Short mmCIF file of C-alpha atoms (C1' of nucleotides) in Angstrom, two decimals:
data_model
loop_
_atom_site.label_atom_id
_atom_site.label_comp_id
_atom_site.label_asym_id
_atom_site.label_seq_id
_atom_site.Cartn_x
_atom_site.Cartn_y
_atom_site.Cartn_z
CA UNK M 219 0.00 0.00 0.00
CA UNK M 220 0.71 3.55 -0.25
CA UNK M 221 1.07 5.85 2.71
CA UNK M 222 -2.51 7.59 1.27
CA UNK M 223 -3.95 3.97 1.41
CA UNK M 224 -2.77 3.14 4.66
CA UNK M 225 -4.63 6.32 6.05
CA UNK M 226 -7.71 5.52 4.32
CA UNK M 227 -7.85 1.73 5.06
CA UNK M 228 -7.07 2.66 8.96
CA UNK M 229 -10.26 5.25 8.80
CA UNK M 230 -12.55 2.41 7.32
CA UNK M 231 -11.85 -0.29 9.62
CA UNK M 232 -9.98 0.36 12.56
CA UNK M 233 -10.84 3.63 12.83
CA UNK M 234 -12.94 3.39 15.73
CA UNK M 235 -10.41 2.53 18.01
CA UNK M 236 -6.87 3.59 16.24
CA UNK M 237 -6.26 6.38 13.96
CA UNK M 238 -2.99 7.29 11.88
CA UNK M 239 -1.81 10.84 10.61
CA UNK M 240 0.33 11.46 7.80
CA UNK M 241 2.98 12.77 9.68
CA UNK M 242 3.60 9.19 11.17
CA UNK M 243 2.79 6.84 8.29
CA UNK M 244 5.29 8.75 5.72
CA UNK M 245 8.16 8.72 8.35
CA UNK M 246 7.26 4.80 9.28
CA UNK M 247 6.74 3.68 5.60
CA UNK M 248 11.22 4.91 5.15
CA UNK M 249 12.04 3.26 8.29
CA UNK M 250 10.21 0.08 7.93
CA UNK M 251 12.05 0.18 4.02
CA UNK M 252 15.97 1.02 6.03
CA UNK M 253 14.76 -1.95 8.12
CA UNK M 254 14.15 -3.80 5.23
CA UNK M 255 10.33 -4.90 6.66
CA UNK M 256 9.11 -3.26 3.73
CA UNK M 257 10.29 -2.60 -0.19
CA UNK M 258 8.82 -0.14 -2.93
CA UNK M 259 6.98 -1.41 -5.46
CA UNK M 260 8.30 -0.03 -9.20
CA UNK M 261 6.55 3.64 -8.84
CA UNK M 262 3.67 4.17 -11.13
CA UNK M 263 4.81 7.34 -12.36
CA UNK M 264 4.01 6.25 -16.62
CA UNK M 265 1.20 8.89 -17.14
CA UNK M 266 -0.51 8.29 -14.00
CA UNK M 267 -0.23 10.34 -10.90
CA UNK M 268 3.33 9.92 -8.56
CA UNK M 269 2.05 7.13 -6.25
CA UNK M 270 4.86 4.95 -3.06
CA UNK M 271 3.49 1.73 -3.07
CA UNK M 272 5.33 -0.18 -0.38
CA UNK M 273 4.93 -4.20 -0.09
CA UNK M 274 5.29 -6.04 3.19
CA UNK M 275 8.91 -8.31 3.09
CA UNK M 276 8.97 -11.69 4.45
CA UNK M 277 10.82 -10.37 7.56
CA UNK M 278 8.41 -7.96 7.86
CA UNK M 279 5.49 -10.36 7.99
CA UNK M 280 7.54 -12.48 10.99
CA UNK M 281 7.77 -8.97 12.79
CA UNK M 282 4.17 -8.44 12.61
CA UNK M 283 3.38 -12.06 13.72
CA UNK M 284 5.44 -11.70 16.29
CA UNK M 285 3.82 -8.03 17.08
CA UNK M 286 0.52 -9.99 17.11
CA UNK M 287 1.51 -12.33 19.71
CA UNK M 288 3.04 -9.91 22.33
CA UNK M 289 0.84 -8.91 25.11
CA UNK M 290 -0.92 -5.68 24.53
CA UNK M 291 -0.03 -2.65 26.23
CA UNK M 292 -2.90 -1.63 28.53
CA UNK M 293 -4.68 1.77 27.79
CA UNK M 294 -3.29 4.96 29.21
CA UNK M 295 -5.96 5.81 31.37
CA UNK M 296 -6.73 9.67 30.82
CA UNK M 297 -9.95 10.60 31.01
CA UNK M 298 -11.02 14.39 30.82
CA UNK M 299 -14.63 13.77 31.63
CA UNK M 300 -14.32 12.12 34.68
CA UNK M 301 -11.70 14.61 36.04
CA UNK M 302 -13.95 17.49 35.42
CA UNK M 303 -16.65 15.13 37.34
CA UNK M 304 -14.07 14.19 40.39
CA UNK M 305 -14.13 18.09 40.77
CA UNK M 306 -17.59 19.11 39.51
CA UNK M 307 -18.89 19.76 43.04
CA UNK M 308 -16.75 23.00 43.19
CA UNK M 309 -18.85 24.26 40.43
CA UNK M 310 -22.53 23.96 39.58
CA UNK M 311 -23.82 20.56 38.88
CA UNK M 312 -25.55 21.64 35.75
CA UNK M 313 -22.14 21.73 34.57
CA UNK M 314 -21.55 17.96 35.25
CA UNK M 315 -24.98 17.12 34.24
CA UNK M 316 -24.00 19.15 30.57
CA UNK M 317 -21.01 17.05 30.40
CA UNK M 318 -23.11 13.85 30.81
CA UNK M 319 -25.56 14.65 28.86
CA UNK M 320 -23.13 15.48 25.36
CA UNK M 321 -21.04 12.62 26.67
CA UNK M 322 -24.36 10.32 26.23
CA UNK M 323 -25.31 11.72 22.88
CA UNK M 324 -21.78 10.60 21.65
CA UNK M 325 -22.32 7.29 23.11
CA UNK M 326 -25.50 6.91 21.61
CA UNK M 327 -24.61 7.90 18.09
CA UNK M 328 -21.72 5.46 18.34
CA UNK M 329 -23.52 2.87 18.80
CA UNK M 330 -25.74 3.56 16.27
CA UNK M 331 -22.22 3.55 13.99
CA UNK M 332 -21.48 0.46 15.65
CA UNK M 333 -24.66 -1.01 14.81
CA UNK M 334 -24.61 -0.22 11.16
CA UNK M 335 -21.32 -0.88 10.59
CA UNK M 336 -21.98 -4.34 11.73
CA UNK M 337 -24.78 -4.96 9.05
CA UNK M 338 -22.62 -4.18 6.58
CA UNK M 339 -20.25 -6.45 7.89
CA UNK M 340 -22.37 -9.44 7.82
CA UNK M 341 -23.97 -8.45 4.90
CA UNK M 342 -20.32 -8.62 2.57
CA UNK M 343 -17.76 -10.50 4.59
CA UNK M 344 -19.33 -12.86 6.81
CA UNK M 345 -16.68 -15.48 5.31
CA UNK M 346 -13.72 -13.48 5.32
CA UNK M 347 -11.52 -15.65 8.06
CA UNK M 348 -11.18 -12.12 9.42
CA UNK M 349 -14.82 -11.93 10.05
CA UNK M 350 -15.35 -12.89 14.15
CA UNK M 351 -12.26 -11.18 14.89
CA UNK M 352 -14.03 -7.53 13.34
CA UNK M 353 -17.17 -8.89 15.15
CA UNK M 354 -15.21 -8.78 18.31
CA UNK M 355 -13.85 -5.32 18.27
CA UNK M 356 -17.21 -3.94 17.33
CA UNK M 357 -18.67 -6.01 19.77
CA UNK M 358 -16.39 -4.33 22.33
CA UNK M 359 -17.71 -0.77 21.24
CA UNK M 360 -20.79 -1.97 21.38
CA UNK M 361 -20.69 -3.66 24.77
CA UNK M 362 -18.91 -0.17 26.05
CA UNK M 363 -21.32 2.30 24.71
CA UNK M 364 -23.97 0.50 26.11
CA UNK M 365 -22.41 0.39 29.58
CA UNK M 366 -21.70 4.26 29.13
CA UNK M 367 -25.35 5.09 28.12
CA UNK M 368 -26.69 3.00 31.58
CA UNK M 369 -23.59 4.91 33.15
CA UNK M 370 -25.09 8.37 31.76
CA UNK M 371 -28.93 7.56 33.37
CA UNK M 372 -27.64 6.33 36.77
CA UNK M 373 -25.41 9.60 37.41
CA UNK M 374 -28.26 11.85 35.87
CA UNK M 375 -30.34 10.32 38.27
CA UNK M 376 -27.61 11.44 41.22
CA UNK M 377 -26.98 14.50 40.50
CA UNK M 378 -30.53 15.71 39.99
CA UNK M 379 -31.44 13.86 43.46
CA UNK M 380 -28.57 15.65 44.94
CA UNK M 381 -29.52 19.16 43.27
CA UNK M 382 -33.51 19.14 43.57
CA UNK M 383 -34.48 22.64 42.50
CA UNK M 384 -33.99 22.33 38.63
CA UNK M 385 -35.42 18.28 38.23
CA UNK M 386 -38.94 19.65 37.56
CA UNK M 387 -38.20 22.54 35.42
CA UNK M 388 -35.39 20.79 33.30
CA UNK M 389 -37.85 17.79 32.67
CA UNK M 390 -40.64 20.11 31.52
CA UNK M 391 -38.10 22.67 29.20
CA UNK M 392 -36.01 20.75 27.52
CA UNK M 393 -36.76 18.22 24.47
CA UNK M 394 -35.97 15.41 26.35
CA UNK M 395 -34.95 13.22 23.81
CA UNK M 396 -32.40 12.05 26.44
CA UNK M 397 -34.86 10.12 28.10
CA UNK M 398 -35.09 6.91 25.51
CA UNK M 399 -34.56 3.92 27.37
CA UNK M 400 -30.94 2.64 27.61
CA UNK M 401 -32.49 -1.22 26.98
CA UNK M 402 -31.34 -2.75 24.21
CA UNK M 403 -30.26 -5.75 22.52
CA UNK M 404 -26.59 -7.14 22.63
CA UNK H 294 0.67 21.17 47.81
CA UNK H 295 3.99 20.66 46.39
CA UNK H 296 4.71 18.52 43.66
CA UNK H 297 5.32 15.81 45.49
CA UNK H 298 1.80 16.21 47.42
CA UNK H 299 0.26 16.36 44.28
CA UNK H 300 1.46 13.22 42.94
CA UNK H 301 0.82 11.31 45.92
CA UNK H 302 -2.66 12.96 46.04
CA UNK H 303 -3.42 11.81 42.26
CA UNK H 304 -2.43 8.25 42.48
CA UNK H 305 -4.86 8.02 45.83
CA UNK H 306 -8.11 9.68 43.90
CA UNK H 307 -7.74 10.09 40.32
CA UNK H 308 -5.36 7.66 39.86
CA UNK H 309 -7.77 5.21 37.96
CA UNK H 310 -8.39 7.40 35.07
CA UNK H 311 -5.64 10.06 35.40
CA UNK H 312 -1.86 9.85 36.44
CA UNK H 313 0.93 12.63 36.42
CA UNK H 314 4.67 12.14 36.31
CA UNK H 315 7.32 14.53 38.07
CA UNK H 316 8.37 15.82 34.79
CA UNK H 317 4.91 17.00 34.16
CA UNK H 318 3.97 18.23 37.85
CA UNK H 319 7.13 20.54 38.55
CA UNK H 320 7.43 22.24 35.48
CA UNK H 321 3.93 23.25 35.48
CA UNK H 322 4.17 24.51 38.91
CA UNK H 323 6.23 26.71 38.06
CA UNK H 324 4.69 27.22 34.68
CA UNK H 325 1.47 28.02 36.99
CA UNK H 326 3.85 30.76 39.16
CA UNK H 327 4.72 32.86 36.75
CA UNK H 328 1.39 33.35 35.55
CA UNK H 329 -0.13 34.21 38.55
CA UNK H 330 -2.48 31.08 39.22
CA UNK H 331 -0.12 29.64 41.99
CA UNK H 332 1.87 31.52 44.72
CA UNK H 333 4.84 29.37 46.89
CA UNK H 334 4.14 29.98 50.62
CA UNK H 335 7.02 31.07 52.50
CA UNK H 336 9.47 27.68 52.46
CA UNK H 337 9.49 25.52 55.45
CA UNK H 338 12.89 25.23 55.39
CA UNK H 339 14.04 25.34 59.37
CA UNK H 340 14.90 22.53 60.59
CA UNK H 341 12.84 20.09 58.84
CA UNK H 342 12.93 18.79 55.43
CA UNK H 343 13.00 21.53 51.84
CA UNK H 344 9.29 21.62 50.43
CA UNK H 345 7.94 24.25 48.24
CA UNK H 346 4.66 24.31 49.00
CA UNK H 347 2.45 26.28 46.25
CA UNK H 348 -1.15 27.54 46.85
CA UNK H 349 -3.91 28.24 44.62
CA UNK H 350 -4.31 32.39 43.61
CA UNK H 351 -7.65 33.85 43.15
CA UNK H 352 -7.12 34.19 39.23
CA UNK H 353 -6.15 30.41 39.81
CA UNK H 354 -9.58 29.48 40.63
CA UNK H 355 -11.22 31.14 38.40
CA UNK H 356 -9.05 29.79 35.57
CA UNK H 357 -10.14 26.17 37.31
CA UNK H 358 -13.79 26.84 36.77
CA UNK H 359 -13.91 27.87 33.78
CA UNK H 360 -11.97 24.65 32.50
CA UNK H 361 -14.19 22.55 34.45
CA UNK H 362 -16.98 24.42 32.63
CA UNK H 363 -15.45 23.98 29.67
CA UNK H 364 -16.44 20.72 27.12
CA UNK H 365 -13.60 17.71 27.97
CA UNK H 366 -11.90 16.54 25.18
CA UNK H 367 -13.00 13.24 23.56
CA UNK H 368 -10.62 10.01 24.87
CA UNK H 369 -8.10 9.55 22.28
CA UNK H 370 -9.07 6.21 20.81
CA UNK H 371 -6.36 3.67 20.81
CA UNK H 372 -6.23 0.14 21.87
CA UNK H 373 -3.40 -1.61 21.07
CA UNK H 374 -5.48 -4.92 22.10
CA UNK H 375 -8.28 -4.20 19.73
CA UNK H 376 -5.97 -3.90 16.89
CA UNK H 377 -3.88 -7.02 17.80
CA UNK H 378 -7.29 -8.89 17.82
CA UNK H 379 -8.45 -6.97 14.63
CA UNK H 380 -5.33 -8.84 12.75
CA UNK H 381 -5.83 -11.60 14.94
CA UNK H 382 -6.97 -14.27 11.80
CA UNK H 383 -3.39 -13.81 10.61
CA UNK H 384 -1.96 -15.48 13.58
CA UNK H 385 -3.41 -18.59 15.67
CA UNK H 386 -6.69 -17.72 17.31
CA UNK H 387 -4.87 -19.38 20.83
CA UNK H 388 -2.82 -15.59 20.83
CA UNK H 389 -6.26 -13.96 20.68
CA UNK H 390 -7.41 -16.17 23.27
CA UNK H 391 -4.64 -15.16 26.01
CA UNK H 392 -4.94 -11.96 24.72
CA UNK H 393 -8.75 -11.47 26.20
CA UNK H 394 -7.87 -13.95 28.98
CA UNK H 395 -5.24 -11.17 29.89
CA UNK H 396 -7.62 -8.60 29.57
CA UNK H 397 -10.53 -10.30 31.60
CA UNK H 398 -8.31 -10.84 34.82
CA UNK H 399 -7.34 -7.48 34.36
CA UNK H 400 -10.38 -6.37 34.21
CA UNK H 401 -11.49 -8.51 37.45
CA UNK H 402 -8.92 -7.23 39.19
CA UNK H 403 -9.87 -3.74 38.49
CA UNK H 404 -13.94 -4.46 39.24
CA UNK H 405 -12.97 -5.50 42.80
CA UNK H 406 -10.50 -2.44 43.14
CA UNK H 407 -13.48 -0.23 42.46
CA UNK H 408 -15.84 -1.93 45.03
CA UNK H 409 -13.38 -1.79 47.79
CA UNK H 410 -12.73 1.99 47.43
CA UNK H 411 -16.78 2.65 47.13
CA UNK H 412 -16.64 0.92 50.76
CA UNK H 413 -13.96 3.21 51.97
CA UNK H 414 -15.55 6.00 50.56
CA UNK H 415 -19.19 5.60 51.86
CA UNK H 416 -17.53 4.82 55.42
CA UNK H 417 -15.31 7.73 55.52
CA UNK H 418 -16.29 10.62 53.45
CA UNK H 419 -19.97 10.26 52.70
CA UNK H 420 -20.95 13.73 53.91
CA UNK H 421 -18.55 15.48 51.39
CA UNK H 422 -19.92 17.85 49.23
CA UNK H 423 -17.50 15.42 46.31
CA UNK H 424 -19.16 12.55 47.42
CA UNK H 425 -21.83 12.17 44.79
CA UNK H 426 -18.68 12.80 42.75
CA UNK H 427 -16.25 10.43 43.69
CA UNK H 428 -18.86 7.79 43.44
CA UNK H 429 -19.93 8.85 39.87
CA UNK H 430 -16.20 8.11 38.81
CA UNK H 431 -16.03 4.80 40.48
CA UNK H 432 -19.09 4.10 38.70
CA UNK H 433 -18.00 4.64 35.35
CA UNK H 434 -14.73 2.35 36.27
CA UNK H 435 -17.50 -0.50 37.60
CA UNK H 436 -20.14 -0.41 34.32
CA UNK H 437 -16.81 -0.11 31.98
CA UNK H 438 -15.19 -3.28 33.25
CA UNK H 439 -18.67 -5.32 33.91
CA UNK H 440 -19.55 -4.28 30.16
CA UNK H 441 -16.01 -5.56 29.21
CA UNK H 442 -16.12 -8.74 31.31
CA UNK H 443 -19.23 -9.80 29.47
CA UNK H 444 -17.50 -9.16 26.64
CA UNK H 445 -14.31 -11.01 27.17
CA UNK H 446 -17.34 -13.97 27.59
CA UNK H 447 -18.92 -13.76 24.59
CA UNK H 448 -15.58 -12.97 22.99
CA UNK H 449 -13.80 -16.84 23.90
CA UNK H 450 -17.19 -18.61 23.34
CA UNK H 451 -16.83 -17.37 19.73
CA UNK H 452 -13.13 -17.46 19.35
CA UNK H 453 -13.95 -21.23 20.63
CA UNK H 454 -16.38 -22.13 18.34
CA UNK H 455 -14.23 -21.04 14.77
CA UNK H 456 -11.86 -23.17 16.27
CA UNK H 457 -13.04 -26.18 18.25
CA UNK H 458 -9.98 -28.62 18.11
CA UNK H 459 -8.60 -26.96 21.14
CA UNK H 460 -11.68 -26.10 22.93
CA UNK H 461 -12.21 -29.70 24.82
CA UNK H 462 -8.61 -29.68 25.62
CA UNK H 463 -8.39 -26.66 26.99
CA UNK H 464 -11.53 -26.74 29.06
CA UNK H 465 -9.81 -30.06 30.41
CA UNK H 466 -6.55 -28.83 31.00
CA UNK H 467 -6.95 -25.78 32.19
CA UNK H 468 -7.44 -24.73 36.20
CA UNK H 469 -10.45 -22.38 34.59
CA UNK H 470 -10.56 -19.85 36.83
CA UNK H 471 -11.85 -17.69 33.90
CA UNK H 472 -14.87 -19.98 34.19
CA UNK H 473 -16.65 -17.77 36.45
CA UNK H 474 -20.02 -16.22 35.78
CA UNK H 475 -19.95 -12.24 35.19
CA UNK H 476 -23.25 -11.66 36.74
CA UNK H 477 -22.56 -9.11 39.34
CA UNK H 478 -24.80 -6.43 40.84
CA UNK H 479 -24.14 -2.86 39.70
"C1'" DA E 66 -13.13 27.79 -13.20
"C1'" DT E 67 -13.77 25.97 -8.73
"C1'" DG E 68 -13.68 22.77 -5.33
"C1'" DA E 69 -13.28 18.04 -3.81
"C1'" DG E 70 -10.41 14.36 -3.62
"C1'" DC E 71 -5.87 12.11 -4.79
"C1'" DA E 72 -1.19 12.06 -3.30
"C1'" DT E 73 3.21 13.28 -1.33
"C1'" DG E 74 5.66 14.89 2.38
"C1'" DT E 75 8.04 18.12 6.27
"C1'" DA E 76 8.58 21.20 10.38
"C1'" DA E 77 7.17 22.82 14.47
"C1'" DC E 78 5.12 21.90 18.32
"C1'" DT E 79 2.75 19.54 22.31
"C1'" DG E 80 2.25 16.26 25.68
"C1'" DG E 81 4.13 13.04 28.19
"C1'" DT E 82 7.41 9.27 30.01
"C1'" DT E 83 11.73 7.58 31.68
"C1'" DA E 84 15.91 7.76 33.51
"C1'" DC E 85 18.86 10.09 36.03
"C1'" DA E 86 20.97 13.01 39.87
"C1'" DT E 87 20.80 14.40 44.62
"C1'" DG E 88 20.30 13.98 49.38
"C1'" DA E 89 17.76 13.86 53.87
"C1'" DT E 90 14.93 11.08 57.13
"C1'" DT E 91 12.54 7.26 58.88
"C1'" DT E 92 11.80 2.44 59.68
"C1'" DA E 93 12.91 -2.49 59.88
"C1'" DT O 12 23.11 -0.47 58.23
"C1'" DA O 13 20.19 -1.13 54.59
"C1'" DA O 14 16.04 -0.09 52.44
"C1'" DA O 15 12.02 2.57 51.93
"C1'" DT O 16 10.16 6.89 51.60
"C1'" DC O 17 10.32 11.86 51.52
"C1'" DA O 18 11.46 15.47 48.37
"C1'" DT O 19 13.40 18.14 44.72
"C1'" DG O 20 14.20 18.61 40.02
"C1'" DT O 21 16.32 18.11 34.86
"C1'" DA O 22 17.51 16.13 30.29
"C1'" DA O 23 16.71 13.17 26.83
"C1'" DC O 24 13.70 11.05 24.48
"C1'" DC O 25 9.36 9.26 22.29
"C1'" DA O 26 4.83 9.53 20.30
"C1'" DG O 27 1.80 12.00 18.08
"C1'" DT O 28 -0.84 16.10 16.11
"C1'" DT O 29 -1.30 20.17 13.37
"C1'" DA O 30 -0.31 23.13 10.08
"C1'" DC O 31 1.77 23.90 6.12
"C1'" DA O 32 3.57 23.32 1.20
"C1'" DT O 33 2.91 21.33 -3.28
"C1'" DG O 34 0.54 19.96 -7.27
"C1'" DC O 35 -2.33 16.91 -10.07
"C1'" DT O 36 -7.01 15.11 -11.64
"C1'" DC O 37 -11.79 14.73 -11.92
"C1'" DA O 38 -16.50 16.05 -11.54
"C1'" DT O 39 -19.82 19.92 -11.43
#
DNA sequence: ATGAGCATGTAACTGGTTACATGATTTA
DNA sequence: TAAATCATGTAACCAGTTACATGCTCAT
């Protein structure tokens, strides 16, 4: 693949939990080719646009293997929402509740995503040897947003116990679209 | 606090979703000096140990509620185990399989973290304005790692079914610890 | 012709970790 | 007396984003 490729392959299938700029595929593609992991193709230059096409090298596939078999890293945990939360109380809860409330509108249109994305998935490569592993990783968004969106109701639910006054007039003023239920199907 | 209060003070609250390194806490004290958010109180230096203690200006705490009113950035979305599992048909499904095994003993590990601070907290600090808070954060934690318990379930079961030679076995073999049900309360 | 998309890349910057250097005090 | 912990900080490095520069091609 091409550098361009790379970028747009990453965007349509891994994007939802790994993205790629430019300014770090470019700079990989020439070290992975010093390491000899990876080797330009002939350019197509003959008429056509300038175009890097780079092809994986034998050694480079037993790297990746190997990559493949190492133990994950775990996930940096930084989370800006919940540090605003750990300190919302020196600030007006309406502020935490905004935060929740955008927070669960994200959720919900990811799974959504998640949820389409899936059809399409089972609808064109359902025998693709790839297939239950993509299942899996959408499964995990899936599995996470829904957790999130019972997350979102439960600490809704807190903070307007703990903060009375505005429960009545929020519920009657706003469109309350927020208030589908989180049930659904796994 | 001084830096060294700080850190100690972020691995005992917000360490779950937020850590800070030395190189990133003393620079930005004095980062947060020379604009006028953070004045040093006059050193304890006699006698007892060097500590440059810094407290929070006026202008400081202003600047601190506007960020908290302000929108948190979006997690950065990348997990390195979701895109080793993502390639995982290019390797033998058993990697996969420790992979998530990993994961869901992390994961347990981290459930019963959670429950034993909510203890401390309701015993010790339940009348803090925070509370509410505190417990919305250790929320989140819980409902994230139920959601990917469940997950790690459904995951094996299908990883076990595209490839059943080793499923008997391993259920044999194994001391399966992993066997346990993931029905907890919330 | 104008803008979207194809296609390459670099430079500056930001955010953050790790390793190191230093030395006092407390505890086993 | 050795190790843990208190306490300060810096330098080097690594990972990653953003903005910029360039120019072609294709559809409207």
């Amino acid at each position: 693949m091409s550098g361009y490729d790379i970028k747009q392959f990453a965007a349509g299938s891994i994007g939802h939990f790994w993205k790629e700029s430019y300014g770090q595929i470019y700079p990989t593609l020439r070290l992975l080719q010093k390491e000899g992991l990876a080797i330009p193709e002939e350019e197509k230059n003959n008429g056509e646009r300038l175009r890097r096409v780079f092809r994986i090298t034998t050694k480079g596939k037993t790297e990746v293997e190997n990559w493949l078999k190492d133990q994950p890293r775990p996930e940096p945990a930084r989370s800006e929402l919940l540090l605003k939360l750990f300190f919302g109380y020196q600030v007006s809860p309406q502020e935490s509740v905004r935060h929740i409330e955008a927070f669960r509108q994200t959720m919900q249109a990811q799974l959504q995503e998640y949820q389409q994305i899936e059809k399409q998935l089972e609808k064109n490569l359902s025998h693709h040897p790839g297939f239950p592993y993509w299942i899996m990783t959408l499964q995990f968004g899936k599995y996470r947003a829904l957790a999130y969106l019972q997350w979102c109701d439960v600490s809704l639910d807190l903070l307007s116990k703990n903060n009375p006054k505005d429960s009545k007039l929020e519920n009657a003023t706003k469109n309350s679209n927020q208030q589908q239920s989180t049930k659904q199907e796994g």
